[in-house]
Amino acid sequence: MDEKNKLLTIGQFAALHGINKKTLMWYDEIGLFKPASINPVNGYRCYNYHQSPILETILLLRELDVSIAEIQHFMQCRSAENMKCLLEEKIAHLDMQIMHLHGVKNTLNNHLKNMNTLITMDLCEINIIEKEECCLVTVDIDSNITFEKEVELITAETARYQLGRLHEASYGSMIPVSSLQRGNFDDYTKLFIEIPFLKHAQDLHVRPGGKYISAFHKGGWEELPLRYQAILTFAQERGLTLSGFSYEKGINEAVIDRIEDYIIQIEIPILES
């Protein structure tokens, strides 16, 4: 007798596939997966090896969060073409999940980096650092725009790029270097959103790679101009030419309660000679 045609008890078949035998009983009750035969004496369900590929297909689809109703429909219309379409759909969904998880990991790494910076930094220091090029989503603002409108603009952009939660990106503001050099320290022209998984696109702002002046400011915005004056002096004394925008980002909102403890990270590109 062919060994593969031998009948297995429900317990043996469940163990073979790493599931609970109650799952097989439920699948039988809802008509999704029937046993090969039922013992007429005791009513026990029996299965054979040839049913394994079908059960594994069901278990794979369940692992992919395919609903029971969808699986039942597929099993009734099972074909290579239908299987191909279903797998393509689920692979695309998995790709989105993987991209999301990469984004979450990058966000966590950014938070970790910020916490390490908070623990080790000297607020008085102004440094020169290297940064990689990246793309930012930006929205235009001016001095007349209300806070409510800024929130509306940011909300629209996060929805556009399918961010599930605000923590999946980091946010900040941009002020032109030309404005700083004229002493217009409140001439903010853009808000930016840094999305970890964002790819290059035509309508995005490119934050250039290269050397940057990096500094920090602690406290309210009313004293921020003094910090910018110190940064401009630092650059002038070293013959550095600043370009583009200053990028400002809060780095400790999650661990403070008072605005006096708020720390802004300031990064400004240095024009390479």
PDB file of C-alpha atoms in Angstrom:
ATOM      1  CA  MET A   1       0.000   0.000   0.000  1.00  0.00           C
ATOM      2  CA  ASP A   2       1.276   3.470  -0.874  1.00  0.00           C
ATOM      3  CA  GLU A   3       2.444   5.035   2.402  1.00  0.00           C
ATOM      4  CA  LYS A   4       1.085   8.422   1.302  1.00  0.00           C
ATOM      5  CA  ASN A   5      -2.425   6.991   1.062  1.00  0.00           C
ATOM      6  CA  LYS A   6      -2.445   5.862   4.665  1.00  0.00           C
ATOM      7  CA  LEU A   7      -4.929   7.691   6.852  1.00  0.00           C
ATOM      8  CA  LEU A   8      -3.772   9.882   9.722  1.00  0.00           C
ATOM      9  CA  THR A   9      -5.759  10.732  12.813  1.00  0.00           C
ATOM     10  CA  ILE A  10      -6.758  14.346  13.313  1.00  0.00           C
ATOM     11  CA  GLY A  11      -4.115  14.629  16.040  1.00  0.00           C
ATOM     12  CA  GLN A  12      -1.385  13.227  13.796  1.00  0.00           C
ATOM     13  CA  PHE A  13      -2.364  15.467  10.870  1.00  0.00           C
ATOM     14  CA  ALA A  14      -2.549  18.561  13.082  1.00  0.00           C
ATOM     15  CA  ALA A  15       0.876  17.807  14.570  1.00  0.00           C
ATOM     16  CA  LEU A  16       2.303  17.310  11.074  1.00  0.00           C
ATOM     17  CA  HIS A  17       1.276  20.881  10.190  1.00  0.00           C
ATOM     18  CA  GLY A  18       2.017  22.483  13.544  1.00  0.00           C
ATOM     19  CA  ILE A  19      -1.560  23.460  14.370  1.00  0.00           C
ATOM     20  CA  ASN A  20      -4.171  22.590  16.968  1.00  0.00           C
ATOM     21  CA  LYS A  21      -6.599  19.825  16.037  1.00  0.00           C
ATOM     22  CA  LYS A  22      -9.447  22.174  17.018  1.00  0.00           C
ATOM     23  CA  THR A  23      -8.472  24.280  14.005  1.00  0.00           C
ATOM     24  CA  LEU A  24      -9.054  21.290  11.723  1.00  0.00           C
ATOM     25  CA  MET A  25     -12.388  20.611  13.414  1.00  0.00           C
ATOM     26  CA  TRP A  26     -13.427  24.247  12.845  1.00  0.00           C
ATOM     27  CA  TYR A  27     -12.316  24.177   9.193  1.00  0.00           C
ATOM     28  CA  ASP A  28     -14.459  21.059   8.739  1.00  0.00           C
ATOM     29  CA  GLU A  29     -17.477  22.657  10.448  1.00  0.00           C
ATOM     30  CA  ILE A  30     -17.391  25.748   8.191  1.00  0.00           C
ATOM     31  CA  GLY A  31     -16.808  23.655   5.065  1.00  0.00           C
ATOM     32  CA  LEU A  32     -13.358  25.064   4.345  1.00  0.00           C
ATOM     33  CA  PHE A  33     -11.298  21.867   4.665  1.00  0.00           C
ATOM     34  CA  LYS A  34     -12.898  18.467   4.972  1.00  0.00           C
ATOM     35  CA  PRO A  35     -11.247  15.259   6.238  1.00  0.00           C
ATOM     36  CA  ALA A  36     -10.450  12.511   3.732  1.00  0.00           C
ATOM     37  CA  SER A  37     -12.846  10.227   5.574  1.00  0.00           C
ATOM     38  CA  ILE A  38     -14.772   9.831   8.818  1.00  0.00           C
ATOM     39  CA  ASN A  39     -14.592   6.606  10.778  1.00  0.00           C
ATOM     40  CA  PRO A  40     -18.166   5.195  10.663  1.00  0.00           C
ATOM     41  CA  VAL A  41     -17.743   3.515  14.031  1.00  0.00           C
ATOM     42  CA  ASN A  42     -16.501   6.361  16.217  1.00  0.00           C
ATOM     43  CA  GLY A  43     -16.954   9.434  13.953  1.00  0.00           C
ATOM     44  CA  TYR A  44     -13.280  10.339  14.127  1.00  0.00           C
ATOM     45  CA  ARG A  45     -11.911  12.499  11.316  1.00  0.00           C
ATOM     46  CA  CYS A  46      -9.063  11.053   9.247  1.00  0.00           C
ATOM     47  CA  TYR A  47      -6.743  12.761   6.763  1.00  0.00           C
ATOM     48  CA  ASN A  48      -4.140  11.684   4.214  1.00  0.00           C
ATOM     49  CA  TYR A  49      -0.815  13.056   3.025  1.00  0.00           C
ATOM     50  CA  HIS A  50      -2.218  14.267  -0.302  1.00  0.00           C
ATOM     51  CA  GLN A  51      -4.321  16.850   1.566  1.00  0.00           C
ATOM     52  CA  SER A  52      -1.224  18.522   3.004  1.00  0.00           C
ATOM     53  CA  PRO A  53      -0.561  20.986   0.125  1.00  0.00           C
ATOM     54  CA  ILE A  54      -4.147  22.244   0.292  1.00  0.00           C
ATOM     55  CA  LEU A  55      -4.018  22.735   4.056  1.00  0.00           C
ATOM     56  CA  GLU A  56      -0.629  24.474   3.792  1.00  0.00           C
ATOM     57  CA  THR A  57      -2.124  26.848   1.213  1.00  0.00           C
ATOM     58  CA  ILE A  58      -4.947  27.692   3.613  1.00  0.00           C
ATOM     59  CA  LEU A  59      -2.501  28.199   6.486  1.00  0.00           C
ATOM     60  CA  LEU A  60      -0.275  30.425   4.340  1.00  0.00           C
ATOM     61  CA  LEU A  61      -3.247  32.589   3.358  1.00  0.00           C
ATOM     62  CA  ARG A  62      -4.320  32.833   7.001  1.00  0.00           C
ATOM     63  CA  GLU A  63      -0.772  33.907   7.912  1.00  0.00           C
ATOM     64  CA  LEU A  64      -1.130  36.665   5.312  1.00  0.00           C
ATOM     65  CA  ASP A  65      -4.333  37.816   7.061  1.00  0.00           C
ATOM     66  CA  VAL A  66      -6.594  36.674   4.241  1.00  0.00           C
ATOM     67  CA  SER A  67     -10.111  36.395   5.635  1.00  0.00           C
ATOM     68  CA  ILE A  68     -11.898  33.068   5.921  1.00  0.00           C
ATOM     69  CA  ALA A  69     -14.498  34.300   3.446  1.00  0.00           C
ATOM     70  CA  GLU A  70     -11.790  35.142   0.894  1.00  0.00           C
ATOM     71  CA  ILE A  71     -10.135  31.757   1.378  1.00  0.00           C
ATOM     72  CA  GLN A  72     -13.459  29.962   0.977  1.00  0.00           C
ATOM     73  CA  HIS A  73     -14.085  31.821  -2.271  1.00  0.00           C
ATOM     74  CA  PHE A  74     -10.591  30.998  -3.501  1.00  0.00           C
ATOM     75  CA  MET A  75     -10.931  27.312  -2.591  1.00  0.00           C
ATOM     76  CA  GLN A  76     -14.197  27.102  -4.523  1.00  0.00           C
ATOM     77  CA  CYS A  77     -12.556  28.696  -7.597  1.00  0.00           C
ATOM     78  CA  ARG A  78      -9.042  27.337  -7.149  1.00  0.00           C
ATOM     79  CA  SER A  79      -6.839  27.787 -10.211  1.00  0.00           C
ATOM     80  CA  ALA A  80      -3.300  28.805 -11.090  1.00  0.00           C
ATOM     81  CA  GLU A  81      -4.555  32.161 -12.392  1.00  0.00           C
ATOM     82  CA  ASN A  82      -6.543  32.929  -9.229  1.00  0.00           C
ATOM     83  CA  MET A  83      -3.624  31.842  -7.059  1.00  0.00           C
ATOM     84  CA  LYS A  84      -1.274  34.083  -9.069  1.00  0.00           C
ATOM     85  CA  CYS A  85      -3.552  37.116  -8.639  1.00  0.00           C
ATOM     86  CA  LEU A  86      -4.007  36.490  -4.925  1.00  0.00           C
ATOM     87  CA  LEU A  87      -0.276  36.066  -4.315  1.00  0.00           C
ATOM     88  CA  GLU A  88       0.584  39.213  -6.291  1.00  0.00           C
ATOM     89  CA  GLU A  89      -1.894  41.195  -4.210  1.00  0.00           C
ATOM     90  CA  LYS A  90      -0.501  39.853  -0.927  1.00  0.00           C
ATOM     91  CA  ILE A  91       3.136  40.373  -1.988  1.00  0.00           C
ATOM     92  CA  ALA A  92       2.346  44.021  -2.780  1.00  0.00           C
ATOM     93  CA  HIS A  93       0.729  44.351   0.655  1.00  0.00           C
ATOM     94  CA  LEU A  94       3.750  42.748   2.324  1.00  0.00           C
ATOM     95  CA  ASP A  95       6.070  45.137   0.489  1.00  0.00           C
ATOM     96  CA  MET A  96       4.099  48.040   1.957  1.00  0.00           C
ATOM     97  CA  GLN A  97       4.330  46.523   5.439  1.00  0.00           C
ATOM     98  CA  ILE A  98       8.077  45.978   5.084  1.00  0.00           C
ATOM     99  CA  MET A  99       8.549  49.570   3.922  1.00  0.00           C
ATOM    100  CA  HIS A 100       6.490  50.750   6.891  1.00  0.00           C
ATOM    101  CA  LEU A 101       8.581  48.709   9.329  1.00  0.00           C
ATOM    102  CA  HIS A 102      11.795  50.072   7.820  1.00  0.00           C
ATOM    103  CA  GLY A 103      10.371  53.546   8.342  1.00  0.00           C
ATOM    104  CA  VAL A 104       9.492  52.792  11.966  1.00  0.00           C
ATOM    105  CA  LYS A 105      12.986  51.378  12.557  1.00  0.00           C
ATOM    106  CA  ASN A 106      14.587  54.498  11.060  1.00  0.00           C
ATOM    107  CA  THR A 107      12.369  56.677  13.243  1.00  0.00           C
ATOM    108  CA  LEU A 108      13.397  54.738  16.355  1.00  0.00           C
ATOM    109  CA  ASN A 109      17.044  55.078  15.347  1.00  0.00           C
ATOM    110  CA  ASN A 110      16.562  58.827  14.945  1.00  0.00           C
ATOM    111  CA  HIS A 111      14.972  59.064  18.398  1.00  0.00           C
ATOM    112  CA  LEU A 112      17.829  57.011  19.847  1.00  0.00           C
ATOM    113  CA  LYS A 113      20.343  59.289  18.154  1.00  0.00           C
ATOM    114  CA  ASN A 114      18.546  62.329  19.592  1.00  0.00           C
ATOM    115  CA  MET A 115      18.593  60.840  23.092  1.00  0.00           C
ATOM    116  CA  ASN A 116      22.319  60.072  22.807  1.00  0.00           C
ATOM    117  CA  THR A 117      22.859  63.645  21.629  1.00  0.00           C
ATOM    118  CA  LEU A 118      20.896  65.007  24.594  1.00  0.00           C
ATOM    119  CA  ILE A 119      22.984  62.987  27.028  1.00  0.00           C
ATOM    120  CA  THR A 120      26.390  63.867  25.572  1.00  0.00           C
ATOM    121  CA  MET A 121      26.084  67.258  23.866  1.00  0.00           C
ATOM    122  CA  ASP A 122      27.529  70.593  24.943  1.00  0.00           C
ATOM    123  CA  LEU A 123      24.889  73.236  24.175  1.00  0.00           C
ATOM    124  CA  CYS A 124      27.581  75.900  23.839  1.00  0.00           C
ATOM    125  CA  GLU A 125      29.460  74.102  21.081  1.00  0.00           C
ATOM    126  CA  ILE A 126      29.148  74.835  17.379  1.00  0.00           C
ATOM    127  CA  ASN A 127      30.468  72.031  15.202  1.00  0.00           C
ATOM    128  CA  ILE A 128      31.001  71.081  11.592  1.00  0.00           C
ATOM    129  CA  ILE A 129      29.405  67.755  10.639  1.00  0.00           C
ATOM    130  CA  GLU A 130      28.839  65.635   7.528  1.00  0.00           C
ATOM    131  CA  LYS A 131      25.326  64.841   6.328  1.00  0.00           C
ATOM    132  CA  GLU A 132      23.998  62.683   3.522  1.00  0.00           C
ATOM    133  CA  GLU A 133      21.698  64.052   0.847  1.00  0.00           C
ATOM    134  CA  CYS A 134      18.021  63.382   1.459  1.00  0.00           C
ATOM    135  CA  CYS A 135      14.627  64.453   0.173  1.00  0.00           C
ATOM    136  CA  LEU A 136      12.122  66.382   2.254  1.00  0.00           C
ATOM    137  CA  VAL A 137       8.450  67.077   1.830  1.00  0.00           C
ATOM    138  CA  THR A 138       7.954  70.832   2.284  1.00  0.00           C
ATOM    139  CA  VAL A 139       5.029  73.219   2.593  1.00  0.00           C
ATOM    140  CA  ASP A 140       5.342  76.960   2.018  1.00  0.00           C
ATOM    141  CA  ILE A 141       4.556  79.327   4.871  1.00  0.00           C
ATOM    142  CA  ASP A 142       4.958  83.012   5.683  1.00  0.00           C
ATOM    143  CA  SER A 143       4.540  85.332   8.658  1.00  0.00           C
ATOM    144  CA  ASN A 144       0.797  85.696   7.989  1.00  0.00           C
ATOM    145  CA  ILE A 145      -0.050  82.011   8.104  1.00  0.00           C
ATOM    146  CA  THR A 146      -1.883  80.829  11.219  1.00  0.00           C
ATOM    147  CA  PHE A 147      -0.867  77.858  13.322  1.00  0.00           C
ATOM    148  CA  GLU A 148      -4.175  76.182  12.416  1.00  0.00           C
ATOM    149  CA  LYS A 149      -3.312  76.515   8.727  1.00  0.00           C
ATOM    150  CA  GLU A 150       0.154  75.062   9.309  1.00  0.00           C
ATOM    151  CA  VAL A 151      -1.438  72.032  11.002  1.00  0.00           C
ATOM    152  CA  GLU A 152      -3.834  71.690   8.062  1.00  0.00           C
ATOM    153  CA  LEU A 153      -0.957  71.752   5.556  1.00  0.00           C
ATOM    154  CA  ILE A 154       1.099  69.216   7.488  1.00  0.00           C
ATOM    155  CA  THR A 155      -1.933  66.934   7.884  1.00  0.00           C
ATOM    156  CA  ALA A 156      -2.585  67.048   4.137  1.00  0.00           C
ATOM    157  CA  GLU A 157       1.009  66.101   3.327  1.00  0.00           C
ATOM    158  CA  THR A 158       1.144  63.234   5.834  1.00  0.00           C
ATOM    159  CA  ALA A 159      -2.060  61.880   4.284  1.00  0.00           C
ATOM    160  CA  ARG A 160      -0.611  62.292   0.794  1.00  0.00           C
ATOM    161  CA  TYR A 161       2.398  60.154   1.671  1.00  0.00           C
ATOM    162  CA  GLN A 162       0.242  57.623   3.559  1.00  0.00           C
ATOM    163  CA  LEU A 163       1.836  58.119   6.955  1.00  0.00           C
ATOM    164  CA  GLY A 164      -0.250  56.206   9.452  1.00  0.00           C
ATOM    165  CA  ARG A 165       1.022  58.137  12.466  1.00  0.00           C
ATOM    166  CA  LEU A 166       2.898  61.404  13.024  1.00  0.00           C
ATOM    167  CA  HIS A 167       5.770  59.558  14.703  1.00  0.00           C
ATOM    168  CA  GLU A 168       6.637  57.912  11.385  1.00  0.00           C
ATOM    169  CA  ALA A 169       8.338  61.141  10.291  1.00  0.00           C
ATOM    170  CA  SER A 170      10.218  64.048  11.803  1.00  0.00           C
ATOM    171  CA  TYR A 171       9.201  67.653  11.352  1.00  0.00           C
ATOM    172  CA  GLY A 172      10.910  71.012  11.344  1.00  0.00           C
ATOM    173  CA  SER A 173      11.106  74.473   9.845  1.00  0.00           C
ATOM    174  CA  MET A 174      13.357  76.177   7.320  1.00  0.00           C
ATOM    175  CA  ILE A 175      14.649  79.728   7.120  1.00  0.00           C
ATOM    176  CA  PRO A 176      16.737  80.993   4.167  1.00  0.00           C
ATOM    177  CA  VAL A 177      20.386  81.711   4.885  1.00  0.00           C
ATOM    178  CA  SER A 178      19.933  85.010   3.019  1.00  0.00           C
ATOM    179  CA  SER A 179      17.323  86.044   5.604  1.00  0.00           C
ATOM    180  CA  LEU A 180      19.681  85.191   8.463  1.00  0.00           C
ATOM    181  CA  GLN A 181      22.433  87.252   6.889  1.00  0.00           C
ATOM    182  CA  ARG A 182      20.062  90.241   6.681  1.00  0.00           C
ATOM    183  CA  GLY A 183      19.145  89.811  10.342  1.00  0.00           C
ATOM    184  CA  ASN A 184      15.610  88.568   9.567  1.00  0.00           C
ATOM    185  CA  PHE A 185      15.662  85.745  12.089  1.00  0.00           C
ATOM    186  CA  ASP A 186      11.931  85.064  11.945  1.00  0.00           C
ATOM    187  CA  ASP A 187      11.593  84.840   8.151  1.00  0.00           C
ATOM    188  CA  TYR A 188      10.534  81.194   8.046  1.00  0.00           C
ATOM    189  CA  THR A 189       9.453  80.191   4.532  1.00  0.00           C
ATOM    190  CA  LYS A 190       8.906  76.417   4.750  1.00  0.00           C
ATOM    191  CA  LEU A 191       7.975  73.569   7.053  1.00  0.00           C
ATOM    192  CA  PHE A 192       9.597  70.241   6.276  1.00  0.00           C
ATOM    193  CA  ILE A 193       8.686  66.614   6.839  1.00  0.00           C
ATOM    194  CA  GLU A 194      11.484  64.049   6.817  1.00  0.00           C
ATOM    195  CA  ILE A 195      10.063  60.642   5.918  1.00  0.00           C
ATOM    196  CA  PRO A 196      12.546  57.772   6.348  1.00  0.00           C
ATOM    197  CA  PHE A 197      11.393  55.701   3.361  1.00  0.00           C
ATOM    198  CA  LEU A 198      10.919  58.644   0.970  1.00  0.00           C
ATOM    199  CA  LYS A 199      12.445  58.250  -2.487  1.00  0.00           C
ATOM    200  CA  HIS A 200      13.548  60.985  -4.867  1.00  0.00           C
ATOM    201  CA  ALA A 201      10.754  62.710  -6.745  1.00  0.00           C
ATOM    202  CA  GLN A 202      10.436  65.864  -8.795  1.00  0.00           C
ATOM    203  CA  ASP A 203       8.317  67.827  -6.353  1.00  0.00           C
ATOM    204  CA  LEU A 204      10.520  67.198  -3.300  1.00  0.00           C
ATOM    205  CA  HIS A 205      13.072  69.476  -1.670  1.00  0.00           C
ATOM    206  CA  VAL A 206      16.610  68.079  -1.773  1.00  0.00           C
ATOM    207  CA  ARG A 207      18.591  68.719   1.387  1.00  0.00           C
ATOM    208  CA  PRO A 208      22.139  68.560   0.032  1.00  0.00           C
ATOM    209  CA  GLY A 209      24.809  66.231   1.329  1.00  0.00           C
ATOM    210  CA  GLY A 210      28.132  67.544   2.588  1.00  0.00           C
ATOM    211  CA  LYS A 211      29.410  69.669   5.431  1.00  0.00           C
ATOM    212  CA  TYR A 212      27.002  71.461   7.776  1.00  0.00           C
ATOM    213  CA  ILE A 213      27.318  73.786  10.713  1.00  0.00           C
ATOM    214  CA  SER A 214      25.532  72.110  13.631  1.00  0.00           C
ATOM    215  CA  ALA A 215      24.416  73.892  16.793  1.00  0.00           C
ATOM    216  CA  PHE A 216      21.728  73.690  19.448  1.00  0.00           C
ATOM    217  CA  HIS A 217      19.502  76.204  21.154  1.00  0.00           C
ATOM    218  CA  LYS A 218      17.752  75.622  24.474  1.00  0.00           C
ATOM    219  CA  GLY A 219      14.731  77.665  25.474  1.00  0.00           C
ATOM    220  CA  GLY A 220      12.100  79.766  23.769  1.00  0.00           C
ATOM    221  CA  TRP A 221      12.227  81.242  20.281  1.00  0.00           C
ATOM    222  CA  GLU A 222      12.708  84.802  21.512  1.00  0.00           C
ATOM    223  CA  GLU A 223      16.392  84.069  22.232  1.00  0.00           C
ATOM    224  CA  LEU A 224      17.003  82.097  19.040  1.00  0.00           C
ATOM    225  CA  PRO A 225      18.348  85.158  17.114  1.00  0.00           C
ATOM    226  CA  LEU A 226      21.264  85.329  19.570  1.00  0.00           C
ATOM    227  CA  ARG A 227      22.178  81.757  18.696  1.00  0.00           C
ATOM    228  CA  TYR A 228      22.044  82.529  14.992  1.00  0.00           C
ATOM    229  CA  GLN A 229      24.291  85.536  15.504  1.00  0.00           C
ATOM    230  CA  ALA A 230      26.822  83.258  17.221  1.00  0.00           C
ATOM    231  CA  ILE A 231      26.582  80.793  14.301  1.00  0.00           C
ATOM    232  CA  LEU A 232      27.136  83.562  11.729  1.00  0.00           C
ATOM    233  CA  THR A 233      30.146  84.803  13.687  1.00  0.00           C
ATOM    234  CA  PHE A 234      31.516  81.234  13.860  1.00  0.00           C
ATOM    235  CA  ALA A 235      31.215  80.908  10.070  1.00  0.00           C
ATOM    236  CA  GLN A 236      32.720  84.340   9.368  1.00  0.00           C
ATOM    237  CA  GLU A 237      35.751  83.747  11.603  1.00  0.00           C
ATOM    238  CA  ARG A 238      36.513  80.513   9.752  1.00  0.00           C
ATOM    239  CA  GLY A 239      35.819  81.811   6.266  1.00  0.00           C
ATOM    240  CA  LEU A 240      32.839  79.499   5.777  1.00  0.00           C
ATOM    241  CA  THR A 241      30.128  80.322   3.256  1.00  0.00           C
ATOM    242  CA  LEU A 242      26.645  79.196   4.271  1.00  0.00           C
ATOM    243  CA  SER A 243      24.052  78.350   1.637  1.00  0.00           C
ATOM    244  CA  GLY A 244      20.445  77.361   1.117  1.00  0.00           C
ATOM    245  CA  PHE A 245      18.411  77.046   4.279  1.00  0.00           C
ATOM    246  CA  SER A 246      18.859  76.569   7.977  1.00  0.00           C
ATOM    247  CA  TYR A 247      17.016  73.425   9.045  1.00  0.00           C
ATOM    248  CA  GLU A 248      15.554  73.556  12.554  1.00  0.00           C
ATOM    249  CA  LYS A 249      14.150  70.543  14.397  1.00  0.00           C
ATOM    250  CA  GLY A 250      13.110  69.950  18.003  1.00  0.00           C
ATOM    251  CA  ILE A 251      14.847  66.898  19.446  1.00  0.00           C
ATOM    252  CA  ASN A 252      13.508  66.474  22.972  1.00  0.00           C
ATOM    253  CA  GLU A 253       9.743  67.065  22.896  1.00  0.00           C
ATOM    254  CA  ALA A 254       9.103  63.553  24.245  1.00  0.00           C
ATOM    255  CA  VAL A 255      11.086  64.084  27.459  1.00  0.00           C
ATOM    256  CA  ILE A 256      10.227  67.635  28.586  1.00  0.00           C
ATOM    257  CA  ASP A 257       7.252  69.451  30.095  1.00  0.00           C
ATOM    258  CA  ARG A 258       8.443  73.084  29.942  1.00  0.00           C
ATOM    259  CA  ILE A 259       9.214  75.215  26.897  1.00  0.00           C
ATOM    260  CA  GLU A 260      12.295  76.488  28.760  1.00  0.00           C
ATOM    261  CA  ASP A 261      13.801  73.018  28.351  1.00  0.00           C
ATOM    262  CA  TYR A 262      13.020  72.747  24.628  1.00  0.00           C
ATOM    263  CA  ILE A 263      16.113  72.072  22.492  1.00  0.00           C
ATOM    264  CA  ILE A 264      16.271  72.993  18.815  1.00  0.00           C
ATOM    265  CA  GLN A 265      18.838  71.411  16.544  1.00  0.00           C
ATOM    266  CA  ILE A 266      20.115  73.836  13.891  1.00  0.00           C
ATOM    267  CA  GLU A 267      21.883  72.575  10.760  1.00  0.00           C
ATOM    268  CA  ILE A 268      23.064  74.832   7.917  1.00  0.00           C
ATOM    269  CA  PRO A 269      24.844  73.649   4.733  1.00  0.00           C
ATOM    270  CA  ILE A 270      28.376  74.930   4.096  1.00  0.00           C
ATOM    271  CA  LEU A 271      29.098  75.839   0.476  1.00  0.00           C
ATOM    272  CA  GLU A 272      32.081  73.776  -0.654  1.00  0.00           C
ATOM    273  CA  SER A 273      34.810  75.819  -2.379  1.00  0.00           C
TER     274      SER A 273
END
